[in-house]
Coordinates of C-alpha atoms in Angstrom, one line a residue:
Chain C
M1 CA -25.2 17.7 -1.1
I2 CA -23.5 16.1 -4.2
L3 CA -19.7 15.9 -5.0
T4 CA -18.9 16.2 -8.7
T5 CA -16.0 14.9 -10.8
N6 CA -14.5 18.3 -10.6
D7 CA -14.7 18.2 -6.8
V8 CA -13.2 14.9 -6.8
L9 CA -10.0 16.2 -8.8
N10 CA -9.7 19.4 -6.5
I11 CA -9.8 17.3 -3.6
I12 CA -7.0 15.0 -4.9
S13 CA -5.1 17.9 -5.9
N14 CA -5.5 19.3 -2.5
I15 CA -4.4 16.0 -0.9
S16 CA -1.4 16.1 -3.0
E17 CA -0.5 19.7 -1.7
V18 CA -1.1 18.8 2.0
I19 CA 1.2 15.9 1.8
E20 CA 3.8 18.0 0.3
T21 CA 3.3 20.5 3.2
N22 CA 3.6 17.6 5.7
R23 CA 6.3 15.7 4.0
Q24 CA 9.0 16.3 6.7
Y25 CA 6.5 16.0 9.7
L26 CA 5.3 12.6 8.6
T27 CA 9.1 11.5 8.0
D28 CA 10.0 12.8 11.3
L29 CA 7.2 10.9 13.0
D30 CA 8.2 7.9 11.2
A31 CA 11.8 8.2 12.2
A32 CA 10.9 7.7 15.7
I33 CA 9.4 4.2 15.2
G34 CA 9.8 3.2 11.5
D35 CA 12.1 3.6 8.7
A36 CA 11.8 7.5 8.3
D37 CA 10.5 7.4 4.8
H38 CA 6.5 7.8 5.2
G39 CA 6.4 11.5 4.1
I40 CA 9.1 11.2 1.6
N41 CA 7.5 8.1 0.0
L42 CA 3.9 9.5 0.0
D43 CA 5.0 12.8 -1.4
R44 CA 6.6 10.9 -4.1
G45 CA 3.4 9.1 -4.8
F46 CA 1.2 12.1 -4.7
K47 CA 3.5 14.2 -6.9
A48 CA 3.4 11.4 -9.6
V49 CA -0.5 11.5 -9.1
K50 CA -0.4 15.3 -9.7
E51 CA 1.6 14.7 -12.9
K52 CA -0.8 12.2 -14.3
M53 CA -3.9 14.2 -13.5
P54 CA -4.3 15.9 -16.8
Q55 CA -5.0 12.5 -18.2
F56 CA -7.7 11.9 -15.6
L57 CA -9.9 14.8 -16.8
D58 CA -12.1 13.1 -19.1
K59 CA -12.7 10.1 -16.7
D60 CA -15.5 9.2 -14.4
I61 CA -15.0 9.2 -10.7
G62 CA -14.5 5.5 -10.5
A63 CA -11.8 5.5 -13.1
I64 CA -10.1 8.4 -11.5
L65 CA -9.7 6.8 -8.3
K66 CA -8.6 3.5 -9.6
N67 CA -5.9 5.5 -11.6
V68 CA -4.9 7.3 -8.4
G69 CA -4.6 4.1 -6.8
M70 CA -2.5 2.5 -9.5
V71 CA -0.1 5.4 -9.4
L72 CA 0.4 5.1 -5.7
V73 CA 1.1 1.5 -6.0
S74 CA 3.7 1.9 -8.8
T75 CA 5.5 4.9 -7.1
V76 CA 5.4 5.0 -3.3
G77 CA 7.8 2.3 -2.7
G78 CA 6.9 1.4 1.1
A79 CA 4.1 -0.1 2.7
S80 CA 1.8 2.9 2.2
G81 CA 2.0 2.3 -1.6
P82 CA 0.0 -1.0 -1.7
L83 CA -2.1 0.1 1.3
Y84 CA -3.2 3.6 0.0
G85 CA -3.1 2.1 -3.5
T86 CA -5.7 -0.5 -2.5
F87 CA -7.7 2.1 -0.7
F88 CA -8.2 4.2 -3.8
M89 CA -8.7 1.3 -6.2
R90 CA -11.5 -0.1 -3.8
M91 CA -13.2 3.2 -3.7
G92 CA -13.0 3.5 -7.4
N93 CA -14.6 0.2 -7.9
V94 CA -17.5 1.1 -5.8
V95 CA -18.5 4.2 -8.0
S96 CA -17.5 2.8 -11.4
G97 CA -19.0 5.1 -14.2
K98 CA -20.3 7.6 -11.8
N99 CA -19.9 11.4 -12.2
T100 CA -21.6 12.4 -9.1
L101 CA -21.3 11.3 -5.6
D102 CA -24.1 11.4 -3.1
E103 CA -24.0 10.6 0.8
N104 CA -24.5 6.9 0.2
D105 CA -21.8 6.7 -2.4
I106 CA -19.3 8.4 -0.1
V107 CA -20.1 6.1 2.8
A108 CA -19.8 3.0 0.6
M109 CA -16.6 4.3 -1.0
F110 CA -14.9 4.7 2.4
E111 CA -16.3 1.3 3.6
A112 CA -14.8 -0.4 0.6
G113 CA -11.5 1.4 0.8
L114 CA -11.2 0.7 4.8
S115 CA -11.8 -3.0 4.2
G116 CA -9.3 -3.0 1.4
I117 CA -6.6 -1.8 3.8
K118 CA -7.6 -4.0 6.5
E119 CA -7.4 -7.1 4.0
R120 CA -4.0 -5.8 2.3
G121 CA -2.3 -5.1 5.8
K122 CA -4.0 -7.8 7.8
A123 CA -4.5 -5.2 10.5
Q124 CA -7.4 -4.0 12.6
A125 CA -8.2 -1.1 14.8
G126 CA -5.7 -0.9 17.9
D127 CA -2.7 -2.2 16.0
K128 CA -1.3 1.5 15.7
T129 CA -1.9 2.0 12.0
M130 CA -3.8 4.2 9.6
I131 CA -6.8 2.0 10.6
D132 CA -6.8 3.9 14.0
A133 CA -7.8 7.2 12.1
M134 CA -9.9 5.7 9.5
E135 CA -12.2 3.4 11.3
P136 CA -13.5 5.9 13.9
A137 CA -13.9 8.4 11.1
L138 CA -16.0 6.2 9.0
N139 CA -18.2 5.3 12.1
E140 CA -18.6 9.0 12.8
L141 CA -19.5 9.8 9.1
K142 CA -22.3 7.0 9.2
S143 CA -23.7 8.0 12.4
T144 CA -23.8 11.8 11.8
L145 CA -25.4 11.2 8.4
S146 CA -27.8 8.8 9.9
E147 CA -29.0 11.6 12.1
G148 CA -29.6 13.8 9.1
R149 CA -27.0 16.4 9.9
G150 CA -25.7 16.5 6.2
L151 CA -22.4 15.8 4.5
K152 CA -20.5 19.0 5.6
E153 CA -21.2 18.3 9.3
A154 CA -20.6 14.5 8.9
I155 CA -17.2 14.7 7.4
E156 CA -16.2 17.6 9.7
A157 CA -17.1 15.2 12.6
A158 CA -15.4 12.6 10.9
A159 CA -12.2 14.2 10.6
N160 CA -12.4 15.3 14.4
D161 CA -12.5 11.5 15.3
A162 CA -9.9 10.7 12.8
Y163 CA -7.6 13.1 14.8
N164 CA -8.7 11.6 18.1
G165 CA -7.6 8.3 16.6
V166 CA -4.3 9.6 15.7
L167 CA -3.8 10.9 19.4
M168 CA -4.9 7.5 20.6
T169 CA -2.1 5.8 18.7
K170 CA 0.5 7.4 21.1
D171 CA -0.9 5.3 23.9
I172 CA -0.9 2.0 22.2
A173 CA 2.0 -0.6 20.9
A174 CA 2.4 -1.2 17.3
K175 CA 1.4 -4.6 16.0
K176 CA 2.1 -4.1 12.4
G177 CA 5.0 -2.8 10.4
R178 CA 8.5 -1.9 11.2
A179 CA 7.4 -0.2 14.5
S180 CA 6.0 -3.6 15.7
Y181 CA 9.7 -4.5 16.1
L182 CA 9.8 -2.0 18.8
G183 CA 6.9 -3.4 20.8
E184 CA 6.2 -1.6 24.0
R185 CA 8.9 0.8 23.2
S186 CA 6.6 2.3 20.5
I187 CA 4.4 3.7 23.2
G188 CA 4.4 7.4 23.4
H189 CA 4.9 7.9 19.6
Q190 CA 2.2 9.0 17.2
D191 CA 1.7 6.8 14.2
P192 CA 2.7 8.3 10.9
G193 CA 0.1 6.3 9.0
A194 CA -2.8 7.3 11.1
T195 CA -1.5 10.7 10.7
S196 CA -1.4 10.9 6.9
A197 CA -4.9 9.3 6.9
Y198 CA -6.2 12.0 9.2
L199 CA -4.6 14.5 6.8
M200 CA -6.4 13.3 3.7
I201 CA -9.8 13.0 5.7
K202 CA -9.2 16.7 7.0
T203 CA -8.4 17.7 3.4
V204 CA -11.9 16.5 2.3
A205 CA -13.6 18.2 5.3
D206 CA -11.9 21.5 4.5
Y207 CA -12.8 21.4 0.9
V208 CA -16.5 20.3 1.5
D209 CA -16.6 23.1 4.2
K210 CA -15.6 25.6 1.7
L211 CA -18.2 24.3 -1.0
Q212 CA -21.1 25.3 1.2
Q213 CA -20.0 28.7 2.0
Chain U
M1 CA 11.3 -25.6 -14.5
V2 CA 10.1 -23.5 -11.6
G3 CA 11.2 -19.8 -11.9
I4 CA 12.2 -17.8 -9.0
V5 CA 11.7 -14.1 -8.4
I6 CA 13.6 -12.1 -5.6
V7 CA 12.0 -9.1 -4.2
S8 CA 14.0 -6.9 -2.0
H9 CA 13.7 -3.1 -0.9
S10 CA 17.4 -2.9 -2.1
K11 CA 18.5 -3.3 -5.7
K12 CA 21.9 -4.2 -4.5
V13 CA 20.6 -7.1 -2.3
A14 CA 18.3 -8.3 -5.1
D15 CA 21.4 -8.0 -7.5
G16 CA 23.8 -9.7 -5.2
L17 CA 21.4 -12.6 -4.3
Y18 CA 20.5 -13.1 -7.9
E19 CA 24.3 -13.6 -8.6
L20 CA 24.6 -16.1 -5.7
A21 CA 21.6 -18.1 -6.7
D22 CA 22.5 -18.1 -10.4
Q23 CA 25.9 -19.3 -9.8
M24 CA 24.8 -22.1 -7.5
T25 CA 22.2 -23.4 -10.2
G26 CA 24.6 -22.7 -13.2
G27 CA 22.0 -20.9 -15.2
K28 CA 19.5 -23.9 -15.3
I29 CA 16.5 -21.9 -14.2
R30 CA 15.0 -18.6 -14.7
I31 CA 15.7 -16.2 -12.0
G32 CA 14.3 -12.9 -11.7
R33 CA 14.9 -10.1 -9.3
S34 CA 13.3 -6.6 -8.4
G35 CA 14.9 -4.3 -5.8
G36 CA 14.2 -0.7 -5.1
T37 CA 11.8 1.9 -6.5
K38 CA 11.6 3.1 -9.9
D39 CA 13.5 6.3 -9.1
G40 CA 16.2 4.4 -7.4
R41 CA 15.2 4.7 -3.5
L42 CA 14.9 1.7 -1.2
G43 CA 11.5 0.2 -1.7
T44 CA 9.5 -2.1 -3.6
N45 CA 8.1 -1.8 -7.3
V46 CA 5.0 -3.8 -8.1
D47 CA 5.1 -3.0 -12.0
E48 CA 8.7 -4.5 -12.0
I49 CA 7.7 -7.6 -9.9
V50 CA 4.8 -8.2 -12.5
E51 CA 7.4 -8.1 -15.2
E52 CA 9.8 -10.3 -13.6
I53 CA 7.2 -13.0 -12.8
K54 CA 6.2 -13.0 -16.5
K55 CA 9.6 -13.4 -17.6
C56 CA 10.4 -16.3 -15.1
E57 CA 7.1 -18.3 -15.8
S58 CA 7.8 -21.2 -18.3
G59 CA 4.7 -23.2 -17.4
D60 CA 5.7 -24.8 -14.3
G61 CA 5.0 -21.6 -12.0
V62 CA 7.2 -19.2 -10.2
L63 CA 8.2 -18.7 -6.5
I64 CA 8.5 -15.2 -5.0
L65 CA 11.1 -14.8 -2.3
V66 CA 10.5 -11.4 -0.3
D67 CA 12.5 -9.6 2.4
L68 CA 10.2 -7.6 4.7
G69 CA 7.2 -5.1 5.1
S70 CA 6.0 -3.8 1.8
S71 CA 7.8 -6.4 -0.4
V72 CA 5.0 -8.9 0.8
M73 CA 2.2 -6.7 0.0
S74 CA 3.8 -5.5 -3.3
A75 CA 4.2 -9.2 -4.3
Q76 CA 0.6 -9.9 -3.4
M77 CA -0.5 -6.9 -5.4
A78 CA 1.6 -8.2 -8.3
L79 CA -0.3 -11.5 -8.2
E80 CA -3.7 -9.7 -8.3
F81 CA -2.7 -7.7 -11.2
L82 CA -1.4 -10.9 -13.1
G83 CA -4.9 -12.4 -12.8
E84 CA -6.4 -15.6 -13.2
D85 CA -3.8 -16.9 -15.7
Y86 CA -1.1 -17.1 -13.1
E87 CA -3.4 -18.0 -10.1
N88 CA -2.2 -21.1 -8.5
K89 CA 0.9 -21.2 -10.5
V90 CA 2.7 -18.3 -8.7
K91 CA 3.4 -18.6 -4.9
I92 CA 5.0 -16.4 -2.2
A93 CA 7.3 -18.1 0.1
D94 CA 7.0 -17.4 3.9
A95 CA 10.9 -17.8 4.0
P96 CA 14.1 -15.9 4.9
L97 CA 15.3 -14.3 1.6
V98 CA 18.7 -15.3 1.2
E99 CA 18.6 -18.9 2.5
G100 CA 15.2 -19.5 1.2
T101 CA 16.2 -18.2 -2.3
I102 CA 19.3 -20.4 -2.4
A103 CA 17.4 -23.5 -1.2
A104 CA 14.6 -22.8 -3.5
S105 CA 16.7 -22.2 -6.6
V106 CA 18.6 -25.3 -6.1
E107 CA 15.4 -27.4 -5.6
A108 CA 14.0 -25.9 -8.9
S109 CA 17.0 -26.7 -10.7
I110 CA 16.6 -30.4 -10.1
G111 CA 13.0 -30.1 -11.5
S112 CA 10.7 -30.2 -8.6
D113 CA 7.4 -28.9 -8.9
I114 CA 6.3 -25.3 -7.4
L115 CA 4.8 -26.8 -4.1
K116 CA 8.0 -28.9 -3.4
V117 CA 10.1 -25.8 -4.2
K118 CA 8.0 -23.6 -1.8
A119 CA 8.2 -26.1 1.0
V120 CA 11.9 -26.3 0.7
A121 CA 12.2 -22.5 0.8
E122 CA 10.1 -22.4 3.8
A123 CA 12.1 -25.3 5.5
A124 CA 15.0 -22.8 5.4
K125 CA 13.6 -20.9 8.4
N126 CA 14.6 -23.8 10.5
L127 CA 18.2 -24.1 9.2
V128 CA 20.8 -24.5 12.1
K129 CA 24.0 -22.8 11.3
I130 CA 26.0 -23.4 14.5

């Protein structure tokens, strides 16, 4: 299975809608342990991405993703701007000049994006961040693909593991960001960054699922 | 002379601190500031940080002072966007914003180099007030 430039544009547009729908939910999660702006900031960023999308239409997938990253960096305002911005820019670097993506491209993109986030945020799995959704998702994506079960099943499995990662963030204390000031008192609260990362992965899974029907 | 760039989530904090530092150095050095997002929310703005660094670089380097959270990451991204020309000449101080900015500005105004200015800003962490 292969994703085209058009698929990538559709997925970005869908992510923008999902973030808008979950704006209040993400902000409420952030209000409990952070500064109550995660949903507002991300929605501002992805709205700006959507406004710029007409300029992306004639670009290759690498350029599109790099542009998405740049827009997020310039418009989000909170920590999720540099983090998701770096994620999209690093993904774009890996697929420069490409107009289609195969399974290997998708794994390579996700790997590059995640390592970008880890570098930028100096965080790792277990710190109660977006990484707690992304890393299990990437591992599951790779292992499902290596069993030859195809992209649709692999991304669906990845989204499930991302969700389990989100639930796991309730049981641990934050080591990064504003929530880390709360230390042990952040236990019991679900991490907003992990939640937004899951929502994005789930959006890709839902799109790929419909493609094959 | 070394330039100073103030990065805060709040435009008012950045403007107020600029006012303090500029008065203490009598306009001898270039001081830039970036506070809040483009659309007036609390937050940081990488594009504006890039522009302020460019304005404050006179050849001797620029020290960036940051408040918390995304201001650190946004300042790091600004450095990446500026690329090789600015590498080694622009540094981010691991310092308290207000005290660090004042100390660094005064140090820069007496003609110290970027490493000395950065060290002085970072020493402001240990300032004993009472």
